[in-house]
PDB file of C-alpha atoms in Angstrom:
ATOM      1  CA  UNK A 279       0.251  41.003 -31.175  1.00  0.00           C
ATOM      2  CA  UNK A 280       0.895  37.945 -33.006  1.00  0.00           C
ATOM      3  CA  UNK A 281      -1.255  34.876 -31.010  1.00  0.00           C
ATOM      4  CA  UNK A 282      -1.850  30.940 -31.030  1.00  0.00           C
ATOM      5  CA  UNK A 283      -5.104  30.027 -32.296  1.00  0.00           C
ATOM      6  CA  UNK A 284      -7.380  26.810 -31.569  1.00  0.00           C
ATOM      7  CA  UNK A 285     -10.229  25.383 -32.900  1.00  0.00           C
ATOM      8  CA  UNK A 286     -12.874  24.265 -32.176  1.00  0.00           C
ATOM      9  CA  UNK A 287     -12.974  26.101 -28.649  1.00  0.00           C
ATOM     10  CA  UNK A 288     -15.415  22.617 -27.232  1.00  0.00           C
ATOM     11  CA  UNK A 289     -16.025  19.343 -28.322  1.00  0.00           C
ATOM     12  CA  UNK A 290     -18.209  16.752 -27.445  1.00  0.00           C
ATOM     13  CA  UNK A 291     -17.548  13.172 -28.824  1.00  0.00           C
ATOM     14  CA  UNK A 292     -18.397   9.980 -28.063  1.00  0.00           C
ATOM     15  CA  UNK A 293     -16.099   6.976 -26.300  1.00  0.00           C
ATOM     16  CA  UNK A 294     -14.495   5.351 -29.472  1.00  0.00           C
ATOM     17  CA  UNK A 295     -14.760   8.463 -31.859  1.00  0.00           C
ATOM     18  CA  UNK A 296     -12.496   9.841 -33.420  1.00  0.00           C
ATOM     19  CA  UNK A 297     -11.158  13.861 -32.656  1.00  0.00           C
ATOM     20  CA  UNK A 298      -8.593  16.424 -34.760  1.00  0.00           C
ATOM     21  CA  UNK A 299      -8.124  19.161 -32.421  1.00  0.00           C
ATOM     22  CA  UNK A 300      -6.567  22.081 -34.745  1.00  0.00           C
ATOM     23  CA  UNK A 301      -4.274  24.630 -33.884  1.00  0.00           C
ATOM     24  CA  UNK A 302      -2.485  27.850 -35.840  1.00  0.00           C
ATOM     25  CA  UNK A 303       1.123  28.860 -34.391  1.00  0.00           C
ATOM     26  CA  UNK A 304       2.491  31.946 -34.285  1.00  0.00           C
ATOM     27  CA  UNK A 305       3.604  32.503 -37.639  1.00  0.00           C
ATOM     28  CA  UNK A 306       7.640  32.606 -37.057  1.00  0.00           C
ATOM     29  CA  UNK A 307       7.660  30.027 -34.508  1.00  0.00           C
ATOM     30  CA  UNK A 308       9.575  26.909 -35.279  1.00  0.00           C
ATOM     31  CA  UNK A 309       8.540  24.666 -32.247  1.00  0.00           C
ATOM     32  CA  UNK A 310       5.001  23.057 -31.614  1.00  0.00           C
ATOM     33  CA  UNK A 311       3.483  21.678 -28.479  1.00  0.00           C
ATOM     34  CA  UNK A 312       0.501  19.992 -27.177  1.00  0.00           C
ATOM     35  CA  UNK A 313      -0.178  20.413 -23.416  1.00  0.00           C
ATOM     36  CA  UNK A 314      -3.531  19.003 -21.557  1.00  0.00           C
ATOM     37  CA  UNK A 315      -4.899  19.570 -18.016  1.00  0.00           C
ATOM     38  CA  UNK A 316      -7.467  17.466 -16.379  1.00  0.00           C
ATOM     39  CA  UNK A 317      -9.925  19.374 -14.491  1.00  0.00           C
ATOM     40  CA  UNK A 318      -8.630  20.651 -11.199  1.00  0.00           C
ATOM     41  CA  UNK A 319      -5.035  18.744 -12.002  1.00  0.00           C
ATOM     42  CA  UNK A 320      -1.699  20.065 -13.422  1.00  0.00           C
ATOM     43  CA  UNK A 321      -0.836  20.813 -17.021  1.00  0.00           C
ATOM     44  CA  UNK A 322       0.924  18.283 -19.055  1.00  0.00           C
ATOM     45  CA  UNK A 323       3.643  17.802 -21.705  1.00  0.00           C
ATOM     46  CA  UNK A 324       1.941  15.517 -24.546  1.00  0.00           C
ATOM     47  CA  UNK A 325       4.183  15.648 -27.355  1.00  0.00           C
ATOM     48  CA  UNK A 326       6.548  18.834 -29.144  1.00  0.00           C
ATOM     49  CA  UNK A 327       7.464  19.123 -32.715  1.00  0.00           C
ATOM     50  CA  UNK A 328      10.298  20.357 -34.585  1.00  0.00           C
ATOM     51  CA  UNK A 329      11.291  20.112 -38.619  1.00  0.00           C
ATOM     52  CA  UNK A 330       8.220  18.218 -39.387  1.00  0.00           C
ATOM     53  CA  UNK A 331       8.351  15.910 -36.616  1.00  0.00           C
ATOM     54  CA  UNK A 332       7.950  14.560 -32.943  1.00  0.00           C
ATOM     55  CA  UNK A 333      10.624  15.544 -31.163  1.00  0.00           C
ATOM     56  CA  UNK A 334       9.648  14.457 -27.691  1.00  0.00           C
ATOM     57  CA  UNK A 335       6.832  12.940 -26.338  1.00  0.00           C
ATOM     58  CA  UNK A 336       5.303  12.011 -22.924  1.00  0.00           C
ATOM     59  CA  UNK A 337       4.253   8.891 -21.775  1.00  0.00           C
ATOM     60  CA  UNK A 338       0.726  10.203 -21.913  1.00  0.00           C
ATOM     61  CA  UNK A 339       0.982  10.377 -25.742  1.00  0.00           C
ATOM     62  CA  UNK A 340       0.535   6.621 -26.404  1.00  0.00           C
ATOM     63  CA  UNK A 341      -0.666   4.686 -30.150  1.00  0.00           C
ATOM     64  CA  UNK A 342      -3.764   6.574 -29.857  1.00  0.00           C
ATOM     65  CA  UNK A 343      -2.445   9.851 -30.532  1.00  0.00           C
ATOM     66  CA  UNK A 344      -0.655  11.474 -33.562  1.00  0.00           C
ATOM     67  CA  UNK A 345       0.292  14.856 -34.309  1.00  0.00           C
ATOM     68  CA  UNK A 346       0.462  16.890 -37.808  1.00  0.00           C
ATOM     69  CA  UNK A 347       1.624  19.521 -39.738  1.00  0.00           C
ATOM     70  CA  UNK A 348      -0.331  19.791 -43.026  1.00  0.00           C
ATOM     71  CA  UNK A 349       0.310  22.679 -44.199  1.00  0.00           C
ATOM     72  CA  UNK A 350       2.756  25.703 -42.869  1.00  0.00           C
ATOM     73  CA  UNK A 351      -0.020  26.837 -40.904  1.00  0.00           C
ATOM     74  CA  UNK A 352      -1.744  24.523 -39.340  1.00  0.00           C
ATOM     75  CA  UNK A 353      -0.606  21.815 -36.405  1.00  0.00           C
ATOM     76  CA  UNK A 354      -3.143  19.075 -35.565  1.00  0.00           C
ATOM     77  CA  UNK A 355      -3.583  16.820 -32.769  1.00  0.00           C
ATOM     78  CA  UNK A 356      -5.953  13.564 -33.715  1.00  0.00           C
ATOM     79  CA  UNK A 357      -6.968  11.014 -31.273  1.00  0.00           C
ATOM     80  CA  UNK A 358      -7.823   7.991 -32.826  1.00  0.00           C
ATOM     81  CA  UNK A 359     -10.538   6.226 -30.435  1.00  0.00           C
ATOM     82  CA  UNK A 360     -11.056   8.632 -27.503  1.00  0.00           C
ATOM     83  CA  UNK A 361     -11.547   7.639 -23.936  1.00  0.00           C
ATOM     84  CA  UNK A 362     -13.593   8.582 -21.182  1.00  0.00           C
ATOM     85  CA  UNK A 363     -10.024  10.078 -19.580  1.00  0.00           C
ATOM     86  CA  UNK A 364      -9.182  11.825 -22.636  1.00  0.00           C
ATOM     87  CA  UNK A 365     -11.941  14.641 -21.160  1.00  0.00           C
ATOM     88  CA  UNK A 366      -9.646  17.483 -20.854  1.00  0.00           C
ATOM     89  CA  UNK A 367      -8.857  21.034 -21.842  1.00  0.00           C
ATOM     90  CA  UNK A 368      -5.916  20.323 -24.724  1.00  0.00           C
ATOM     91  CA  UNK A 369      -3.212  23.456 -25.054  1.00  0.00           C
ATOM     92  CA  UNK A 370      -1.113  24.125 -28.139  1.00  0.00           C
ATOM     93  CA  UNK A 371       1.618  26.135 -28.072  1.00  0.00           C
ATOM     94  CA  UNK A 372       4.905  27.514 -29.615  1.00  0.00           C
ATOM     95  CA  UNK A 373       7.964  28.920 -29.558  1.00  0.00           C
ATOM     96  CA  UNK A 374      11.093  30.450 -31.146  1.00  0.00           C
ATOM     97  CA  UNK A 375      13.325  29.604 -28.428  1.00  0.00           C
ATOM     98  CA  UNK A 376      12.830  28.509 -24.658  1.00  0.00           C
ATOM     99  CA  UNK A 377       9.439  30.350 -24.257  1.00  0.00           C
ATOM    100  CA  UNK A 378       6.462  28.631 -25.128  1.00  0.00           C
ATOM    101  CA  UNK A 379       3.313  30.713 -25.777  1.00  0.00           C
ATOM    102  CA  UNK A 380      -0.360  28.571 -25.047  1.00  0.00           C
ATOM    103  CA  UNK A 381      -3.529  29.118 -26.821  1.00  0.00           C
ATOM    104  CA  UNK A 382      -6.852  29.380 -25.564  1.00  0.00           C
ATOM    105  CA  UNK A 383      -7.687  25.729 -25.587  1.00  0.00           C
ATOM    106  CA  UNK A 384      -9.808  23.257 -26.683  1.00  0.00           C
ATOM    107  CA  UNK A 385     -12.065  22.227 -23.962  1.00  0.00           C
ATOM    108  CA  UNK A 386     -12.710  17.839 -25.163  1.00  0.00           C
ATOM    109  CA  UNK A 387     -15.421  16.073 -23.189  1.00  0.00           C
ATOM    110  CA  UNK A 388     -16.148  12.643 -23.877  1.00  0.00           C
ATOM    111  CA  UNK A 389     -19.226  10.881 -23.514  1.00  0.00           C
TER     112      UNK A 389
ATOM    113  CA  UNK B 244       8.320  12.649  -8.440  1.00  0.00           C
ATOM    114  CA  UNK B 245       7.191  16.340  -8.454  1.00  0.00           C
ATOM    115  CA  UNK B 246       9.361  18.489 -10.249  1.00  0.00           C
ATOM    116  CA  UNK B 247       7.984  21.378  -9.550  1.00  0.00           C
ATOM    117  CA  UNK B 248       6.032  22.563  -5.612  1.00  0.00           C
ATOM    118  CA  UNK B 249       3.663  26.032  -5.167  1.00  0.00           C
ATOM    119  CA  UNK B 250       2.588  27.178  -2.255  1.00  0.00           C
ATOM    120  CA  UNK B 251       0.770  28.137  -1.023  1.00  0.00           C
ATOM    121  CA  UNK B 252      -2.201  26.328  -2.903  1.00  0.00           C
ATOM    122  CA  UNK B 253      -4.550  29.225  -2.214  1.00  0.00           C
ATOM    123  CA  UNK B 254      -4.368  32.639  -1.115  1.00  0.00           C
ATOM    124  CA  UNK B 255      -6.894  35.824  -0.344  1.00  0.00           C
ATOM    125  CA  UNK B 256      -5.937  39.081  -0.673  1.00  0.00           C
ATOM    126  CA  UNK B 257      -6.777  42.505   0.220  1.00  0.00           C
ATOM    127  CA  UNK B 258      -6.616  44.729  -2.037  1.00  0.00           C
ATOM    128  CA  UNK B 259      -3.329  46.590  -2.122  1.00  0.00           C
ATOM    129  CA  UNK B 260      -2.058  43.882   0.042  1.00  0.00           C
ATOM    130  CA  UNK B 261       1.243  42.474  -1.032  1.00  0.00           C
ATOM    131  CA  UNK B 262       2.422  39.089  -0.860  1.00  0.00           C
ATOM    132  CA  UNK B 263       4.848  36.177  -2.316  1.00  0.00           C
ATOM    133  CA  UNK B 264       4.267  32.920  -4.582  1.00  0.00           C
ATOM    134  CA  UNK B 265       7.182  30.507  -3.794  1.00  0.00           C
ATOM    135  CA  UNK B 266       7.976  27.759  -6.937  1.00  0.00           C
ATOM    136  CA  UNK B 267      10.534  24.879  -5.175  1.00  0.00           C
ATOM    137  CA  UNK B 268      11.978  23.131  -8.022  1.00  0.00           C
ATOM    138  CA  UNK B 269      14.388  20.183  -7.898  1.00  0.00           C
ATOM    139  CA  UNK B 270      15.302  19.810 -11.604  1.00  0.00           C
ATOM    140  CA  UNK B 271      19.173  19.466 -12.370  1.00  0.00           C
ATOM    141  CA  UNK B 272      20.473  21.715 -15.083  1.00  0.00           C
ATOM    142  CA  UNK B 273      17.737  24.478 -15.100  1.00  0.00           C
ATOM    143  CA  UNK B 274      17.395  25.712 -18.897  1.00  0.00           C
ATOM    144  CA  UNK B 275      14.051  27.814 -17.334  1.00  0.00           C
ATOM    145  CA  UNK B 276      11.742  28.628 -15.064  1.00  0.00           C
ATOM    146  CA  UNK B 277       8.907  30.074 -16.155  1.00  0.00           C
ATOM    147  CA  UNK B 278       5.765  31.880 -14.479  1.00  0.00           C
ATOM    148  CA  UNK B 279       2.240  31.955 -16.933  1.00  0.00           C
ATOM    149  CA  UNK B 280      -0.852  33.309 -15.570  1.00  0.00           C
ATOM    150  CA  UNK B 281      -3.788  31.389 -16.285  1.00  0.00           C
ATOM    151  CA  UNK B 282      -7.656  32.674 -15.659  1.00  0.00           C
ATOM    152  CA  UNK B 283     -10.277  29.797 -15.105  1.00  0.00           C
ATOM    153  CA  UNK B 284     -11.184  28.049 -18.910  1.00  0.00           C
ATOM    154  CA  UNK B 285      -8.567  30.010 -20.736  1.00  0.00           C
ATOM    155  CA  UNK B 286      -4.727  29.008 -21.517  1.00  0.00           C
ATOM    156  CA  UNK B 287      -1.904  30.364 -19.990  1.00  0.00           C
ATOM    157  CA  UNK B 288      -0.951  33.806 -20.292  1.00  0.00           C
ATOM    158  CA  UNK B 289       3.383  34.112 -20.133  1.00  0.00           C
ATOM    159  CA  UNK B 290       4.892  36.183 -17.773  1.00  0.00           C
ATOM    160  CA  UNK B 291       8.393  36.097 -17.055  1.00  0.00           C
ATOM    161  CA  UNK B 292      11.367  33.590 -17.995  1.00  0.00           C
ATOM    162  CA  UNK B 293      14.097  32.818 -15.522  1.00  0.00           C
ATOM    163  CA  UNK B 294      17.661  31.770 -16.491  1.00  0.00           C
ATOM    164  CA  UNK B 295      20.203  31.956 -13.667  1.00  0.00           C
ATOM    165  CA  UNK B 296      20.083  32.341  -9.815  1.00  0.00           C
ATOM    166  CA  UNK B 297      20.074  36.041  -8.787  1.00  0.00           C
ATOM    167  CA  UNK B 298      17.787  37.201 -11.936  1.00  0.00           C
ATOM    168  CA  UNK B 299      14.370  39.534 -11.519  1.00  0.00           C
ATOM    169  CA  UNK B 300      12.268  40.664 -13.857  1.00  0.00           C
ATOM    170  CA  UNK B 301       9.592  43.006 -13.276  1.00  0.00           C
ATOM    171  CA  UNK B 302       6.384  43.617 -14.951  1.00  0.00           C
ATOM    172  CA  UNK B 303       3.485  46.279 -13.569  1.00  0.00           C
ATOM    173  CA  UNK B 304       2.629  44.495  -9.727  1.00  0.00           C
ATOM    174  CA  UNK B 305       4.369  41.824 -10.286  1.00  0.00           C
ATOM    175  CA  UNK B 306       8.185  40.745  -9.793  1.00  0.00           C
ATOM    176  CA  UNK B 307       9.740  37.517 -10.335  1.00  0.00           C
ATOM    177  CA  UNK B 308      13.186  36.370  -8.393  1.00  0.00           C
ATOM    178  CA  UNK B 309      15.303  33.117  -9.337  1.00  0.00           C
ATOM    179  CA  UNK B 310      17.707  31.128  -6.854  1.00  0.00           C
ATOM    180  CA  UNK B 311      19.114  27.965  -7.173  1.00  0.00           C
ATOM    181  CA  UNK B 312      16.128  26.210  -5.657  1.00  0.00           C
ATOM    182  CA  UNK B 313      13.264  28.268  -5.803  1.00  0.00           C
ATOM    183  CA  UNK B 314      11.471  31.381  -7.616  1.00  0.00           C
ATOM    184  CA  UNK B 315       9.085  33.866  -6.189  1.00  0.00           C
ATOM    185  CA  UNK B 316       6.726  35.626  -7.380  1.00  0.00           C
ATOM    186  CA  UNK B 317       5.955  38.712  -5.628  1.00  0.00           C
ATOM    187  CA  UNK B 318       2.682  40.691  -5.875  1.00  0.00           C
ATOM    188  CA  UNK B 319       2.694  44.588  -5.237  1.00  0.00           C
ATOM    189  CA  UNK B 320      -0.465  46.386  -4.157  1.00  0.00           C
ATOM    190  CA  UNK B 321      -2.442  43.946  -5.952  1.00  0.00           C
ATOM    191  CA  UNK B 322      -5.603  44.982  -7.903  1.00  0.00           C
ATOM    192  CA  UNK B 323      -9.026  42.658  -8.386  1.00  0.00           C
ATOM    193  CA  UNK B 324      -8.036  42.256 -11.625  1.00  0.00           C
ATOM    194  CA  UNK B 325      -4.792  40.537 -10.785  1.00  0.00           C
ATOM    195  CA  UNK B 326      -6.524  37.802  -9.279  1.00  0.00           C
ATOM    196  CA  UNK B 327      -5.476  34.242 -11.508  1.00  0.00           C
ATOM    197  CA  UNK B 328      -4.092  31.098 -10.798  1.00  0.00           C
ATOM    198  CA  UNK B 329      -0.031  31.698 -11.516  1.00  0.00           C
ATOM    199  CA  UNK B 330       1.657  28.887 -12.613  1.00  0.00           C
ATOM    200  CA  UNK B 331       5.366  28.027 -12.840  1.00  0.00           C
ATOM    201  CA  UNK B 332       6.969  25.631 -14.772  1.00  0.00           C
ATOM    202  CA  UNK B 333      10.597  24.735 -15.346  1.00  0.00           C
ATOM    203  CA  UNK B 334      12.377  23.469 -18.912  1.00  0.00           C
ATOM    204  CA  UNK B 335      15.307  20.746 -17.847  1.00  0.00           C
ATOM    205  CA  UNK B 336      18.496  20.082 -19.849  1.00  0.00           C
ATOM    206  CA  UNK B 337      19.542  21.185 -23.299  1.00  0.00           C
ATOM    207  CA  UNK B 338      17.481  19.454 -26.047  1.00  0.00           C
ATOM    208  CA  UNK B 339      14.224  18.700 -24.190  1.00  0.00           C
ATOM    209  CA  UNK B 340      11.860  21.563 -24.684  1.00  0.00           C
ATOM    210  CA  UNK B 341       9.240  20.333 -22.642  1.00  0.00           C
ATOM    211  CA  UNK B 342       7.724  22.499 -19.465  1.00  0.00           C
ATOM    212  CA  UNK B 343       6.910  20.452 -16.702  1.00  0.00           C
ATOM    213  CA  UNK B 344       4.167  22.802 -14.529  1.00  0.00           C
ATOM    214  CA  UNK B 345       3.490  22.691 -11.020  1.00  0.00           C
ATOM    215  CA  UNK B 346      -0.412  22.630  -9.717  1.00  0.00           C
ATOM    216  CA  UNK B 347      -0.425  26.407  -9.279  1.00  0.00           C
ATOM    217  CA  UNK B 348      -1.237  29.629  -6.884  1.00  0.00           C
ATOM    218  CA  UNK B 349      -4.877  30.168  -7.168  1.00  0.00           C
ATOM    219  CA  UNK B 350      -5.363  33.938  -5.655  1.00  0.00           C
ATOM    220  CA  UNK B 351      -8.105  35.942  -5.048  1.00  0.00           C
ATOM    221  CA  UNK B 352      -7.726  39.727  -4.726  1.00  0.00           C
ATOM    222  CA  UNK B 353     -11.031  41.864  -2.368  1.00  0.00           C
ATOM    223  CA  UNK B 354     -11.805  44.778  -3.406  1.00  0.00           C
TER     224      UNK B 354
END
């Protein structure tokens, strides 16, 4: 069964680095997501992606964040100078239609 | 504002002792409602979709019911192994894909 992919599974960066968090889609899927949830807290819309680009985003997904497509597999997250409140598991997912399939995470702590 | 209420926050179980997840929403033009399953450090794990007030779907021990205000998910003789944190979430009007996810049932199943 076909699933969403992430990579790396953890990170550890320092305050002011620089982080891709990378992702592979189901194959057929036409939408792209990135969730997050803060420790103990609710999971959160960041930003989805249709066509090659943002389609909605949060409030959450401020300067400091960009998404990316770079080839027809892959769907990227980067955050450009990470915080201390960037720590957080991140979520990709996708869909065909209205249901969204999650992958396993990446779990980002930052120092 | 919450979109989305669970409750109860936390619940034990016996084994083989049923019981009922109740998802409030107050989101105008429901698109979805959605119920993932999520174990602790992994991503969420979909269950059912939800489209219109009256609908069930069923799958193994557990059934989900839609009305016009609230889902519920209910849990038949449930097994260890069914113990998660089940999460709903609910998609809002045409053109905005995003799932907005309430904080969860955390249950634990005795053997």
């Amino acid at each position: 069964e076909p699933e969403v992919t992430q990579t790396p599974s953890h990170q550890v960066t320092q305050m002011g680095q620089e982080v891709i968090l990378r992702c592979v889609p189901i194959s057929n899927h036409l939408y792209f997501y990135w969730y997050r949830q803060i420790l103990g807290q609710k999971v959160e819309f960041l930003v989805s992606f249709y066509n090659n680009e943002i389609s909605e985003k949060s409030e959450i997904f401020d300067d400091q964040f960009s998404v990316e497509r770079p080839d027809g597999s892959n769907f990227t997250l980067k955050i450009r100078s990470t915080k201390l409140e960037d720590s957080a598991m991140y979520f990709c997912a996708s869909s065909v239609t209205e249901t969204q399939y999650f992958g396993p995470g990446t779990r980002l702590l930052v120092l | 504002e919450d979109q989305v209420t669970q409750s109860p926050e936390a619940l034990r179980l016996q084994e083989g002792e049923s019981s009922s997840l109740n998802c409030s929403y107050t989101v105008s033009g429901l698109r979805g409602l959605f119920w993932y399953r999520q174990d602790p450090g992994k991503g969420p794990e979909f269950l059912f979709t939800l489209y219109s007030a009256g609908e069930e779907k069923e799958k193994e021990r557990l059934k989900a019911t839609l009305t016009k205000k609230e889902s519920f998910l209910h849990i038949t003789a449930p097994k260890p192994e069914d113990s998660a944190t089940y999460l709903c979430a609910v998609q809002a009007p045409m053109g905005n894909n995003r799932l907005a996810f309430g904080k969860g049932n955390q249950v634990v199943v005795i053997p």
